[in-house]
PDB file of C-alpha atoms in Angstrom:
ATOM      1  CA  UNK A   1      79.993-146.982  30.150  1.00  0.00           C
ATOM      2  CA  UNK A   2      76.502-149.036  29.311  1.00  0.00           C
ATOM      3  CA  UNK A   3      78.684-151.440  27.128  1.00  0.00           C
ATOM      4  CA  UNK A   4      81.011-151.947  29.722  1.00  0.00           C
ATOM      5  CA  UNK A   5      78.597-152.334  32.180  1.00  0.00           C
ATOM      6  CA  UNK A   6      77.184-155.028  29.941  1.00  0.00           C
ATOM      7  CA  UNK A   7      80.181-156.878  29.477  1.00  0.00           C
ATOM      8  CA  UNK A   8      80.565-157.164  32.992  1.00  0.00           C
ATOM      9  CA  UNK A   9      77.404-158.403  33.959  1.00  0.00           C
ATOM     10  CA  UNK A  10      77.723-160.956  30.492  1.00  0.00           C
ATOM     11  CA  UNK A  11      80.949-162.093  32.671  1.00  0.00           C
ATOM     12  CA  UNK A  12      79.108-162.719  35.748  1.00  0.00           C
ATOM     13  CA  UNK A  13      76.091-164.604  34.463  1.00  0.00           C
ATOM     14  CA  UNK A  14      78.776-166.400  31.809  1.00  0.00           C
ATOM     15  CA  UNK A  15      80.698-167.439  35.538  1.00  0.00           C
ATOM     16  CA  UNK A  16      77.360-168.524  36.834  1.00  0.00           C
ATOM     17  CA  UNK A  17      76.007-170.493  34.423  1.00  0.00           C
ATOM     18  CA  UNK A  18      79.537-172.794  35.118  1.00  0.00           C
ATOM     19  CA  UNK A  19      78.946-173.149  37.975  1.00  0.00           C
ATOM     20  CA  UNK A  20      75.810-174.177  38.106  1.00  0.00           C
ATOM     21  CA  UNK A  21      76.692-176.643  35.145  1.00  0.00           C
ATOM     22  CA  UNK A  22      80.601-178.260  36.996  1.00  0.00           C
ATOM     23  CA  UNK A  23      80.681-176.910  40.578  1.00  0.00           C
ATOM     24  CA  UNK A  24      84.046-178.535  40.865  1.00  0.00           C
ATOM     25  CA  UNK A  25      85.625-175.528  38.233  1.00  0.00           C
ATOM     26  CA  UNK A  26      87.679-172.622  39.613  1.00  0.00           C
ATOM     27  CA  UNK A  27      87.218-168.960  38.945  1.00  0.00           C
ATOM     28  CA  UNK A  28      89.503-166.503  38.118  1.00  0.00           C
ATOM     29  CA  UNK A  29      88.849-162.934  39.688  1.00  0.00           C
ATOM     30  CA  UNK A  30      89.354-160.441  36.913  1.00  0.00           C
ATOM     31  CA  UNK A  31      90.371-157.006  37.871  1.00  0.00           C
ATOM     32  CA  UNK A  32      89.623-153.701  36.065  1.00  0.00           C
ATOM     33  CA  UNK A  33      90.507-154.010  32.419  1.00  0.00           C
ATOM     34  CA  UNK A  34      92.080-150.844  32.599  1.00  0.00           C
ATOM     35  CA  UNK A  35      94.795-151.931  35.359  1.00  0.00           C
ATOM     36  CA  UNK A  36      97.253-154.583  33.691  1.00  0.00           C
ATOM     37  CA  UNK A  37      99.276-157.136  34.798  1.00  0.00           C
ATOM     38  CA  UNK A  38     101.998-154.641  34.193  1.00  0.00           C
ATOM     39  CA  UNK A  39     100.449-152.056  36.286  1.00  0.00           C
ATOM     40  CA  UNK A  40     100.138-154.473  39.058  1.00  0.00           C
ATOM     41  CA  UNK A  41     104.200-155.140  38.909  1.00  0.00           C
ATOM     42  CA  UNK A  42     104.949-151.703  38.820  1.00  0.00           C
ATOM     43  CA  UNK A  43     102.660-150.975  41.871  1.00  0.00           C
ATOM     44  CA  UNK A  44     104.619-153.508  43.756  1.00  0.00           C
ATOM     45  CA  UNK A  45     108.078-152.804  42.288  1.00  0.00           C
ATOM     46  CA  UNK A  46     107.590-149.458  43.734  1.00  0.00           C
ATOM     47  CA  UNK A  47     106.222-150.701  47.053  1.00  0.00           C
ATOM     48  CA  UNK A  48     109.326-152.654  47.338  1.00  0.00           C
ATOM     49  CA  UNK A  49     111.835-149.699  46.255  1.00  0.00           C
ATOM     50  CA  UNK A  50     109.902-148.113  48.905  1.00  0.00           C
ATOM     51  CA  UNK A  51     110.425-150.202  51.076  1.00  0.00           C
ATOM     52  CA  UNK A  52     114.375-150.709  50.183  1.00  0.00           C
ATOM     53  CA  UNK A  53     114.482-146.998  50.874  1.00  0.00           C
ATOM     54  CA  UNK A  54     113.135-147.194  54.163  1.00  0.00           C
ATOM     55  CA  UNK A  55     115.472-149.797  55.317  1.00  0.00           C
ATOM     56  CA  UNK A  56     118.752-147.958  53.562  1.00  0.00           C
ATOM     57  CA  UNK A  57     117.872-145.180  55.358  1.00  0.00           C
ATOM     58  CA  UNK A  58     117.702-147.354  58.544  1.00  0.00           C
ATOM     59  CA  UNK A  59     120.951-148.969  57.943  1.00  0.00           C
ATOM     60  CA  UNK A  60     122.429-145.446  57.455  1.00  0.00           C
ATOM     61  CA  UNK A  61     121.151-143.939  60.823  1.00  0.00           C
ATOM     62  CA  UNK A  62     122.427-146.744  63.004  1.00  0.00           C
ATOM     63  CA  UNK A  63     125.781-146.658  61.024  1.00  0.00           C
ATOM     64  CA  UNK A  64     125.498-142.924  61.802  1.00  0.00           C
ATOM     65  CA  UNK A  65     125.206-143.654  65.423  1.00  0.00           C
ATOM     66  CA  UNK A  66     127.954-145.853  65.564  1.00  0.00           C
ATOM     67  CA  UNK A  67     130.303-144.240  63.805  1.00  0.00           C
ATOM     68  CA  UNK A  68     133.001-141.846  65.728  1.00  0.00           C
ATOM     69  CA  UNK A  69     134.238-138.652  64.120  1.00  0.00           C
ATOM     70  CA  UNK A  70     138.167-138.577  63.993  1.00  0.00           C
ATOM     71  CA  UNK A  71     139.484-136.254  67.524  1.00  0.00           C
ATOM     72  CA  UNK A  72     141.121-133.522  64.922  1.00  0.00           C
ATOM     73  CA  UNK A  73     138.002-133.043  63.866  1.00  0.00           C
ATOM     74  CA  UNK A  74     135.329-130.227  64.907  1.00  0.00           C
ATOM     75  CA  UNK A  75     132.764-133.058  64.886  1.00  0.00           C
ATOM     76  CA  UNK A  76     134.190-135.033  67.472  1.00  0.00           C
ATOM     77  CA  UNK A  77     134.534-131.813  69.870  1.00  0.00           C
ATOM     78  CA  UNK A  78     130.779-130.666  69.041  1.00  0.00           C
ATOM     79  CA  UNK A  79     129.727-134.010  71.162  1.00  0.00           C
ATOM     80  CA  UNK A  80     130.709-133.010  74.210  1.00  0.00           C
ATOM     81  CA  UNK A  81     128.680-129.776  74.179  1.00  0.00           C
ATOM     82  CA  UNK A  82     125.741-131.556  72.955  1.00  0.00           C
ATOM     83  CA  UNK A  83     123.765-130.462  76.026  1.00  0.00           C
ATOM     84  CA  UNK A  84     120.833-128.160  76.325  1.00  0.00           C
ATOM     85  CA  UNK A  85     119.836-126.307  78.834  1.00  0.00           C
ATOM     86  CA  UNK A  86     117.214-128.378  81.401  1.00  0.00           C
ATOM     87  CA  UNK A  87     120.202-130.999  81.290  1.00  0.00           C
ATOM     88  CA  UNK A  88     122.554-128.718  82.561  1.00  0.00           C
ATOM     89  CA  UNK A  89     119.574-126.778  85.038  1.00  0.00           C
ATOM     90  CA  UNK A  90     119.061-130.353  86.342  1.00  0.00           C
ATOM     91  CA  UNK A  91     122.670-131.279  86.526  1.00  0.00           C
ATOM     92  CA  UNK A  92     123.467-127.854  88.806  1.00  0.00           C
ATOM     93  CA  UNK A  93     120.405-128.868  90.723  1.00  0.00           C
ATOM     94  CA  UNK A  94     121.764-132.115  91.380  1.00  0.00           C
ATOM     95  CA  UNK A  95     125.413-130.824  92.500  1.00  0.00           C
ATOM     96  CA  UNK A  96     123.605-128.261  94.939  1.00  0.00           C
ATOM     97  CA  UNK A  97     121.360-130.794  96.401  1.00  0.00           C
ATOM     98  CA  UNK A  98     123.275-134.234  96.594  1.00  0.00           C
ATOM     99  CA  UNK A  99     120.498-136.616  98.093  1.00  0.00           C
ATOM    100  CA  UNK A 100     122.751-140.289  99.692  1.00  0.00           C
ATOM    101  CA  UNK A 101     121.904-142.978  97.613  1.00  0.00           C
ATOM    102  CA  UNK A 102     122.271-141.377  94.430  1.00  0.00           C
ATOM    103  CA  UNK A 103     124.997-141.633  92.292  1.00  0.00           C
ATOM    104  CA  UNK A 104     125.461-138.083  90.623  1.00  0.00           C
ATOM    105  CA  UNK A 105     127.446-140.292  87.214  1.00  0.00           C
ATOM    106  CA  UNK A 106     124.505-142.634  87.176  1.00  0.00           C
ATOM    107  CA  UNK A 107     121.725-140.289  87.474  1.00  0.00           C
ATOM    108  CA  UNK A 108     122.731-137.414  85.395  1.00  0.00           C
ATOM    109  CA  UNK A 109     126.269-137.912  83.329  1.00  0.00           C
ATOM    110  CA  UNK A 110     126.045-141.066  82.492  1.00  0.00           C
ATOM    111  CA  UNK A 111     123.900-141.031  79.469  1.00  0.00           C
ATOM    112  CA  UNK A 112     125.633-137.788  78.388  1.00  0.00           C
ATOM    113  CA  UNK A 113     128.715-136.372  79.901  1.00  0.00           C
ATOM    114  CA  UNK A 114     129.515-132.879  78.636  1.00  0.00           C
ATOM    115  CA  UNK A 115     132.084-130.221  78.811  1.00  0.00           C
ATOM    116  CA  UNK A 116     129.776-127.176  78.543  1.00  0.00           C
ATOM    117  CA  UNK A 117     128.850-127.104  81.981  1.00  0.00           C
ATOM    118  CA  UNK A 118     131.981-127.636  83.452  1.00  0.00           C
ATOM    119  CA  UNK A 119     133.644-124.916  81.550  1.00  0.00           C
ATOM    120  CA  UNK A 120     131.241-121.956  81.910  1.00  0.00           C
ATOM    121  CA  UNK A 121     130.538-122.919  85.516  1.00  0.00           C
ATOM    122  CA  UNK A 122     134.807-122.642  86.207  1.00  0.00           C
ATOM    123  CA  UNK A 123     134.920-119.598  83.996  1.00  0.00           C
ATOM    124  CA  UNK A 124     132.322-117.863  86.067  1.00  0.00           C
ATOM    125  CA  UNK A 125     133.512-118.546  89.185  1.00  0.00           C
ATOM    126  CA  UNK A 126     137.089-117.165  88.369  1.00  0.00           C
ATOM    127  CA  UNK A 127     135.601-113.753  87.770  1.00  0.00           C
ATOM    128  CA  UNK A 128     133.331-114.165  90.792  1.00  0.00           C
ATOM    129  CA  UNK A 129     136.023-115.078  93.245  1.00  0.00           C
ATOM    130  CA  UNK A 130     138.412-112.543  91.714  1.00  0.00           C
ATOM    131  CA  UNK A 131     135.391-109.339  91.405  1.00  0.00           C
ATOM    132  CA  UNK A 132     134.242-110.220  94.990  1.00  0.00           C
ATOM    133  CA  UNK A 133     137.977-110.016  96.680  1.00  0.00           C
ATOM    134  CA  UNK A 134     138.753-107.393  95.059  1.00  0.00           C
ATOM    135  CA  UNK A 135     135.190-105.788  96.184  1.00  0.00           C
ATOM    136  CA  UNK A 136     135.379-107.023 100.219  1.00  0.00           C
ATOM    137  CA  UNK A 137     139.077-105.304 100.709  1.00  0.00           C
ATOM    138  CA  UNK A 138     137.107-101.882  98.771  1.00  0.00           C
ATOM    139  CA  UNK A 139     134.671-102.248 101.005  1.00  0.00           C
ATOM    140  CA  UNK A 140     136.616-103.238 103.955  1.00  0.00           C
ATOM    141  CA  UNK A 141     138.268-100.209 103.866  1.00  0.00           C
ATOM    142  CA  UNK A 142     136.277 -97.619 102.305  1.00  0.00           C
ATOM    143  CA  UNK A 143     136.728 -93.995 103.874  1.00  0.00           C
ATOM    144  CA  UNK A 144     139.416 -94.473 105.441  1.00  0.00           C
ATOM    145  CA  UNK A 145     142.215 -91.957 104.167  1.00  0.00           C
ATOM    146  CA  UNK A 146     145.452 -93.784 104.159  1.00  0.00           C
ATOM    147  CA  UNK A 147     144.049 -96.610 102.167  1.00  0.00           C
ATOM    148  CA  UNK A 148     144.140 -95.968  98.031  1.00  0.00           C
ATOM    149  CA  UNK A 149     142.184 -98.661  96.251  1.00  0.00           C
ATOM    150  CA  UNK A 150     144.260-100.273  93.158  1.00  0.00           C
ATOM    151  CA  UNK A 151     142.743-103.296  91.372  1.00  0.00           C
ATOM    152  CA  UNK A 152     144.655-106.486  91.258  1.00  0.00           C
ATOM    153  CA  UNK A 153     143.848-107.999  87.496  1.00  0.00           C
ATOM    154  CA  UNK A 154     146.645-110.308  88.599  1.00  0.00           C
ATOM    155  CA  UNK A 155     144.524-112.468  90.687  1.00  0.00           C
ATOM    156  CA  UNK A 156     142.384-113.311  87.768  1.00  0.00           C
ATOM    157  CA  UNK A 157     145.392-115.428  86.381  1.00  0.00           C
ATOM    158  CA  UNK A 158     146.062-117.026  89.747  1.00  0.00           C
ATOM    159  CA  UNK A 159     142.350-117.689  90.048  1.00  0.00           C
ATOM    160  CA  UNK A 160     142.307-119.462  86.246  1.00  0.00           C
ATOM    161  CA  UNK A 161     145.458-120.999  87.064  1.00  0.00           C
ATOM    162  CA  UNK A 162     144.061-122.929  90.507  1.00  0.00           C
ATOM    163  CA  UNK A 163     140.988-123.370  89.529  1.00  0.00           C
ATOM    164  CA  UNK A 164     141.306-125.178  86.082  1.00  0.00           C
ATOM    165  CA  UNK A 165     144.403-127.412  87.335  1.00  0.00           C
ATOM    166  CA  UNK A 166     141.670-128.203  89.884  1.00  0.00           C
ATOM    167  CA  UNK A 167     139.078-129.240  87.843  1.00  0.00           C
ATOM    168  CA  UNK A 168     140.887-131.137  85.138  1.00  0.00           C
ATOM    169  CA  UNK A 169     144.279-132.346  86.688  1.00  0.00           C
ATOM    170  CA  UNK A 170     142.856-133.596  89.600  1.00  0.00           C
ATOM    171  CA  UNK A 171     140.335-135.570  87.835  1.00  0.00           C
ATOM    172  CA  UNK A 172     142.712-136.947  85.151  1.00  0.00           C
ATOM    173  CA  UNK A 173     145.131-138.231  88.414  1.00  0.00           C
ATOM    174  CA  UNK A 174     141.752-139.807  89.649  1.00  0.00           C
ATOM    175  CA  UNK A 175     140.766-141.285  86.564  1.00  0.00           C
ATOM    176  CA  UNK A 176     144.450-143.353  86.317  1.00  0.00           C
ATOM    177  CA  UNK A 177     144.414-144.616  89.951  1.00  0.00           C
ATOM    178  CA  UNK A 178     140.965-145.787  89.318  1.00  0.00           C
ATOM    179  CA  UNK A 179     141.649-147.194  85.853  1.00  0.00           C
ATOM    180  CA  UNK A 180     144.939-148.863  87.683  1.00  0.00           C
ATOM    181  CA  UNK A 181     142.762-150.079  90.342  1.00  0.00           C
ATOM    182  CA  UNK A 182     140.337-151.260  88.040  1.00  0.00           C
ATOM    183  CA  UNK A 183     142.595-153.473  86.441  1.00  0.00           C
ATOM    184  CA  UNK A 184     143.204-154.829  89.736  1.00  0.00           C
ATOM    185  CA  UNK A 185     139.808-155.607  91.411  1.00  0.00           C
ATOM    186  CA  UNK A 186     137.490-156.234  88.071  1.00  0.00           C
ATOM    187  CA  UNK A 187     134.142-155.595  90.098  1.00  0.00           C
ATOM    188  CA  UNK A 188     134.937-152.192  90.660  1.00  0.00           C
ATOM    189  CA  UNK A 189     132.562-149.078  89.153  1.00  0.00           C
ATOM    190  CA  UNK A 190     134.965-147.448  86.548  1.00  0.00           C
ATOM    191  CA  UNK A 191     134.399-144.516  85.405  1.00  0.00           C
ATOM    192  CA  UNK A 192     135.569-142.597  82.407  1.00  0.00           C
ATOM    193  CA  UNK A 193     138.063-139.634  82.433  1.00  0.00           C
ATOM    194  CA  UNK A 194     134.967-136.997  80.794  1.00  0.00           C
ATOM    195  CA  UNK A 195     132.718-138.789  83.716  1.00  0.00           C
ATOM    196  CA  UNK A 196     134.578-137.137  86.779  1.00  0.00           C
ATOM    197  CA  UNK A 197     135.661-134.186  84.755  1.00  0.00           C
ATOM    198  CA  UNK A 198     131.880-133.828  84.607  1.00  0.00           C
ATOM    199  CA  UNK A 199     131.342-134.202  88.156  1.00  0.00           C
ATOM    200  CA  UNK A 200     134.508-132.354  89.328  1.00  0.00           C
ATOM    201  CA  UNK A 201     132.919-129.218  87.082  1.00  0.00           C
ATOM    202  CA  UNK A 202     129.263-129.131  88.158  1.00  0.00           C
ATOM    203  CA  UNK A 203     130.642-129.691  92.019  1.00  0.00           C
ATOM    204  CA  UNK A 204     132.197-126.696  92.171  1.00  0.00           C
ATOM    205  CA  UNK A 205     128.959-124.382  90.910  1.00  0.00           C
ATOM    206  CA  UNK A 206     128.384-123.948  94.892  1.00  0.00           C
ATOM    207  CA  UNK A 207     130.863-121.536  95.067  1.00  0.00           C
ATOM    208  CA  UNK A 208     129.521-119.446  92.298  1.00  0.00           C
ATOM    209  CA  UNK A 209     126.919-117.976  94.926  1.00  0.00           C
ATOM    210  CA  UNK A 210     128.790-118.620  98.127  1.00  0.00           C
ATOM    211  CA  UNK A 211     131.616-116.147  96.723  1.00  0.00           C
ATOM    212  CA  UNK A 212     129.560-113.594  96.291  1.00  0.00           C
ATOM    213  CA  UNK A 213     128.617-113.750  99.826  1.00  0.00           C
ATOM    214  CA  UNK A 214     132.187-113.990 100.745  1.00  0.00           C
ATOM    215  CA  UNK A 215     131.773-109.711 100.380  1.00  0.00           C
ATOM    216  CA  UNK A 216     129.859-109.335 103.524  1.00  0.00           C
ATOM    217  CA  UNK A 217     132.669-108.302 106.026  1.00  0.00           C
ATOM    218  CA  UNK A 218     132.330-110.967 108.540  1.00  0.00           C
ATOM    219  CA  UNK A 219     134.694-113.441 109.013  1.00  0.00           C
ATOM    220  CA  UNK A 220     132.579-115.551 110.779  1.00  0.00           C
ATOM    221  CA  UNK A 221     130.135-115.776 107.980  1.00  0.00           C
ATOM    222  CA  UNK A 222     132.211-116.234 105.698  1.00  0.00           C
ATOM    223  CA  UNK A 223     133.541-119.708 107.170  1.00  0.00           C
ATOM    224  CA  UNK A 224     130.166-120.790 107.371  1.00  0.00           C
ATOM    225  CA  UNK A 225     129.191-119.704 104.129  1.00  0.00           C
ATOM    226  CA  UNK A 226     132.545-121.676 103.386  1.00  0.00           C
ATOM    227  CA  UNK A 227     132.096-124.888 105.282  1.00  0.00           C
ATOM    228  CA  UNK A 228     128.246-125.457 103.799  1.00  0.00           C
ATOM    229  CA  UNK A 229     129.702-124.906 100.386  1.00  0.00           C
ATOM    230  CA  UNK A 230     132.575-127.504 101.554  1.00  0.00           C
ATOM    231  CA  UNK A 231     129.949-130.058 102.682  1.00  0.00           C
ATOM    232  CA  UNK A 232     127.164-130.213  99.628  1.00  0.00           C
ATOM    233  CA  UNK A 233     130.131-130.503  97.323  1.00  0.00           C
ATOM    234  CA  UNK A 234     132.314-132.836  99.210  1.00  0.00           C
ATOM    235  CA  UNK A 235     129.071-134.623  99.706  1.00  0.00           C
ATOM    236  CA  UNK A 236     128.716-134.871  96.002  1.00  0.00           C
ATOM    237  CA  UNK A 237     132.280-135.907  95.256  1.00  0.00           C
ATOM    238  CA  UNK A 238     131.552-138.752  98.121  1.00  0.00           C
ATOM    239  CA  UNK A 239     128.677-140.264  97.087  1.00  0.00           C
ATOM    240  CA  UNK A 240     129.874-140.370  93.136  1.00  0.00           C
ATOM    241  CA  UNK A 241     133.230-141.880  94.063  1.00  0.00           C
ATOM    242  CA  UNK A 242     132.158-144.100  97.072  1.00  0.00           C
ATOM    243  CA  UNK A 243     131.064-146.956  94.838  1.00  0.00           C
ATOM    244  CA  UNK A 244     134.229-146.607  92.775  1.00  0.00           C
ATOM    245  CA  UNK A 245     136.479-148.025  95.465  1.00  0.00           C
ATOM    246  CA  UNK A 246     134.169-149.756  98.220  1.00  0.00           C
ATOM    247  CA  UNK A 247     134.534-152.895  96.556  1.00  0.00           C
ATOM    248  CA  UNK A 248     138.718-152.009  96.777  1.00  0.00           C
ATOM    249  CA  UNK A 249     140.650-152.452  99.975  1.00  0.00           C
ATOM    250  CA  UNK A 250     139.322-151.327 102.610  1.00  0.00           C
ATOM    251  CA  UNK A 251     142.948-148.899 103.401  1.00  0.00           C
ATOM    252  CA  UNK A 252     142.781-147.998  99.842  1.00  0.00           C
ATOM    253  CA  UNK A 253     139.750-147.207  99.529  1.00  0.00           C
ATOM    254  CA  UNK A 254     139.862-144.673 102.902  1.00  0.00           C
ATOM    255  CA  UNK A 255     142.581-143.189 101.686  1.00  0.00           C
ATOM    256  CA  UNK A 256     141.224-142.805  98.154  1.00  0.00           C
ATOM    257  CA  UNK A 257     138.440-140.710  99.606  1.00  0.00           C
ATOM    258  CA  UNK A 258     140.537-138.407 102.496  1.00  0.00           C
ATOM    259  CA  UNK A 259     142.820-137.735  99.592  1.00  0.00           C
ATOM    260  CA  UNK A 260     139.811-136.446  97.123  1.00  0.00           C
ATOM    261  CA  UNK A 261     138.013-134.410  99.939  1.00  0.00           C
ATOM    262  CA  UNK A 262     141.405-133.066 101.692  1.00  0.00           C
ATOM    263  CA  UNK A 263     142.455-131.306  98.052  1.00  0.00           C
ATOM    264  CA  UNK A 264     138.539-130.000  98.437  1.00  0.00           C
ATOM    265  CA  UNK A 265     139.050-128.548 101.308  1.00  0.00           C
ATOM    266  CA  UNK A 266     142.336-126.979 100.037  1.00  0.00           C
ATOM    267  CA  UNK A 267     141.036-125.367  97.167  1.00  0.00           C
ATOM    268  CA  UNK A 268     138.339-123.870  99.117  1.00  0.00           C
ATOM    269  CA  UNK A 269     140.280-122.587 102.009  1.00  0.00           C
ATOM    270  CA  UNK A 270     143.192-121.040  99.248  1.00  0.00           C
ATOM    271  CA  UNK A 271     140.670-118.827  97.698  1.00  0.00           C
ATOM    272  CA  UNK A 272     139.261-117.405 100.725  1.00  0.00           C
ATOM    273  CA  UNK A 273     141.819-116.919 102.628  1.00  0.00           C
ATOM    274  CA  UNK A 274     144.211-115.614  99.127  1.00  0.00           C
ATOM    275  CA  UNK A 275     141.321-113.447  97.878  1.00  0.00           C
ATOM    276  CA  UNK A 276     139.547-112.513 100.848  1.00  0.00           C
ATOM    277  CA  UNK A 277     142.498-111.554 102.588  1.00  0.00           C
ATOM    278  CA  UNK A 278     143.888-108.272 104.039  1.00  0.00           C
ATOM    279  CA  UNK A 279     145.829-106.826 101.231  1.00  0.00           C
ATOM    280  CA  UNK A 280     149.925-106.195 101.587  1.00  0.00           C
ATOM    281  CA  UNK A 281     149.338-102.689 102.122  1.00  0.00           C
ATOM    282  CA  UNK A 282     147.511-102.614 105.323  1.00  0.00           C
ATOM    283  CA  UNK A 283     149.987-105.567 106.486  1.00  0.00           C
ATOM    284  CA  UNK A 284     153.300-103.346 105.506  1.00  0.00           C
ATOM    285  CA  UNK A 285     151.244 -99.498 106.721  1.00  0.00           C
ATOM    286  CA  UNK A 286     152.280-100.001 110.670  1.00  0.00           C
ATOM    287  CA  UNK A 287     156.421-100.592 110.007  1.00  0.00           C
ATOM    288  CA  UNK A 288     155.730 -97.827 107.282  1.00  0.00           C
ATOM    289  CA  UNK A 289     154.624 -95.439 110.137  1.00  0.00           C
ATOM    290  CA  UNK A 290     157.142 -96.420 112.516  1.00  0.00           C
ATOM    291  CA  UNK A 291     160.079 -96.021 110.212  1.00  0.00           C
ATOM    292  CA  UNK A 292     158.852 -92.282 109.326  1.00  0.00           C
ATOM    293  CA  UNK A 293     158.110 -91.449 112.984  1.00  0.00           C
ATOM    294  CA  UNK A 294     162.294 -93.050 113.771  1.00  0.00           C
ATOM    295  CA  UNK A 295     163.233 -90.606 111.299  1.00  0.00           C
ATOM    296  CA  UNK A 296     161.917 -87.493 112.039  1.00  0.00           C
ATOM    297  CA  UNK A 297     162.542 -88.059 115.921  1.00  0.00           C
ATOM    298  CA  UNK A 298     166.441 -88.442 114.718  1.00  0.00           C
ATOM    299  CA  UNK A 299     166.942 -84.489 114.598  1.00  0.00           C
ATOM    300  CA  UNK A 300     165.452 -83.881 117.992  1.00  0.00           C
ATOM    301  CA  UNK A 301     167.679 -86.319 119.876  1.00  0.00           C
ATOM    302  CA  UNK A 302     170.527 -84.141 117.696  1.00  0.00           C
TER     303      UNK A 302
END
């Protein structure tokens, strides 16, 4: 260590006795005899590979993002249930509380539509609507001895059967006119076919709760409980399609939006008054009774 210490300081007065003697001469810095020129290449070969790395692996994760997974595949599925659950808390939210001025596409779907919602939310209202009919006709006519309670799994297939031709034909007729129209009047707001699918699904999560009130064995509650469940989704159907066809003709565009909230309505009023209903054997008990009573007068007029 003393004779390398030596050397270096033999270097240094060496360099300043040069100086001193042409002040016009360069210096050369001389680095630690230990670390060659060799070292020094390698060190920056493998800052460079590093850095070659770092921008392959760039390249690779926007060529990720852009690339699309065939539709046979699971991969290309698995996207539209990429979702968690505050998106899909704040999506419901949205649906129950439609505010005007907001767009419900443009403030929630838009930067990622999914299918999870939609699906669970119609899934659980078919048992809903079908478990709470069946429960306000028990109820309705609990303790009284000529009725005889029989459950009608039946309605759980009607209930599917409405409700998913609901939420996905409807919107795929929607999505064509608009696309047609679209084609017609370029400034229009298009949307795309898992857009109002979206938006069709998370309207109908109002009913969820509002069915389940449909047990209480009023009638007049139950048509308000049915029109405010008609309004905050309507109203969320209106505001999300409005901007879609303003910019259409003005006929078009009316009729556009009495068609949308008229099959609404429809659904709505269908269930309540198909489920909720008096059942067939309370509407068939009085010409029952009167055929029985025919028949056993018949000996006595004898």
């Amino acid at each position: 260590m003393e004779a390398r210490d030596d050397l270096k300081f033999q270097e240094f007065d060496d360099a300043t006795n040069l100086l001193a003697a042409n002040p016009d001469a360069t210096t050369v810095s001389i680095g630690d005899p230990e670390e060659t020129p060799g070292d020094q290449q390698g060190h920056r070969s493998r800052e460079e590979e590093d850095d070659l790395v770092e921008d392959s692996d760039k390249t690779e994760l926007l060529a990720g993002q852009k690339k699309v997974a065939p539709f046979w595949t699971f991969e290309y599925y698995q996207t539209f249930f990429d979702v968690d659950t505050y998106q899909v808390l704040d999506r419901i939210k949205g649906s129950v509380l439609p505010i005007p001025g907001r767009n419900f596409v443009r403030l929630y779907v838009r930067s990622n539509p999914d299918l999870y919602g939609p699906i669970w939310i119609c899934a659980t209202l078919i048992f809903t609507i079908t478990i709470s009919g069946n429960l306000s006709n028990f109820f309705l006519h609990w303790g009284k001895p000529q009725y005889h309670y029989v459950p009608e799994f039946r309605k759980v297939s009607i209930a599917a059967t409405a409700i998913y031709a609901y939420a996905w034909l409807v919107p795929l007729a929607l999505w064509g006119f608009l696309s047609w129209r679209h084609s017609k009047v370029m400034s229009m707001v298009s949307y795309s076919f898992l857009e109002i699918v979206c938006v069709y699904g998370y309207s109908l999560f109002i009913y969820i709760p509002t069915s389940i009130l449909w047990i209480a064995p009023s009638e007049i509650l139950r048509w308000v409980l049915m029109s405010l469940a008609m309004c905050l989704s309507g109203a969320v159907l209106m505001l999300t399609f409005w901007p879609a066809v303003r910019e259409d003709n003005r006929k078009i565009a009316i009729s556009t939006l009495v068609a949308i909230m008229s099959l609404h309505v429809l659904l709505a009023v269908g269930c309540g008054q198909y489920f909720f209903d008096r059942p067939q054997s309370e509407h068939v008990q009085h010409p029952v009774t009167s055929i029985i009573n025919v028949t056993k007068a018949t000996p006595h007029s004898r």
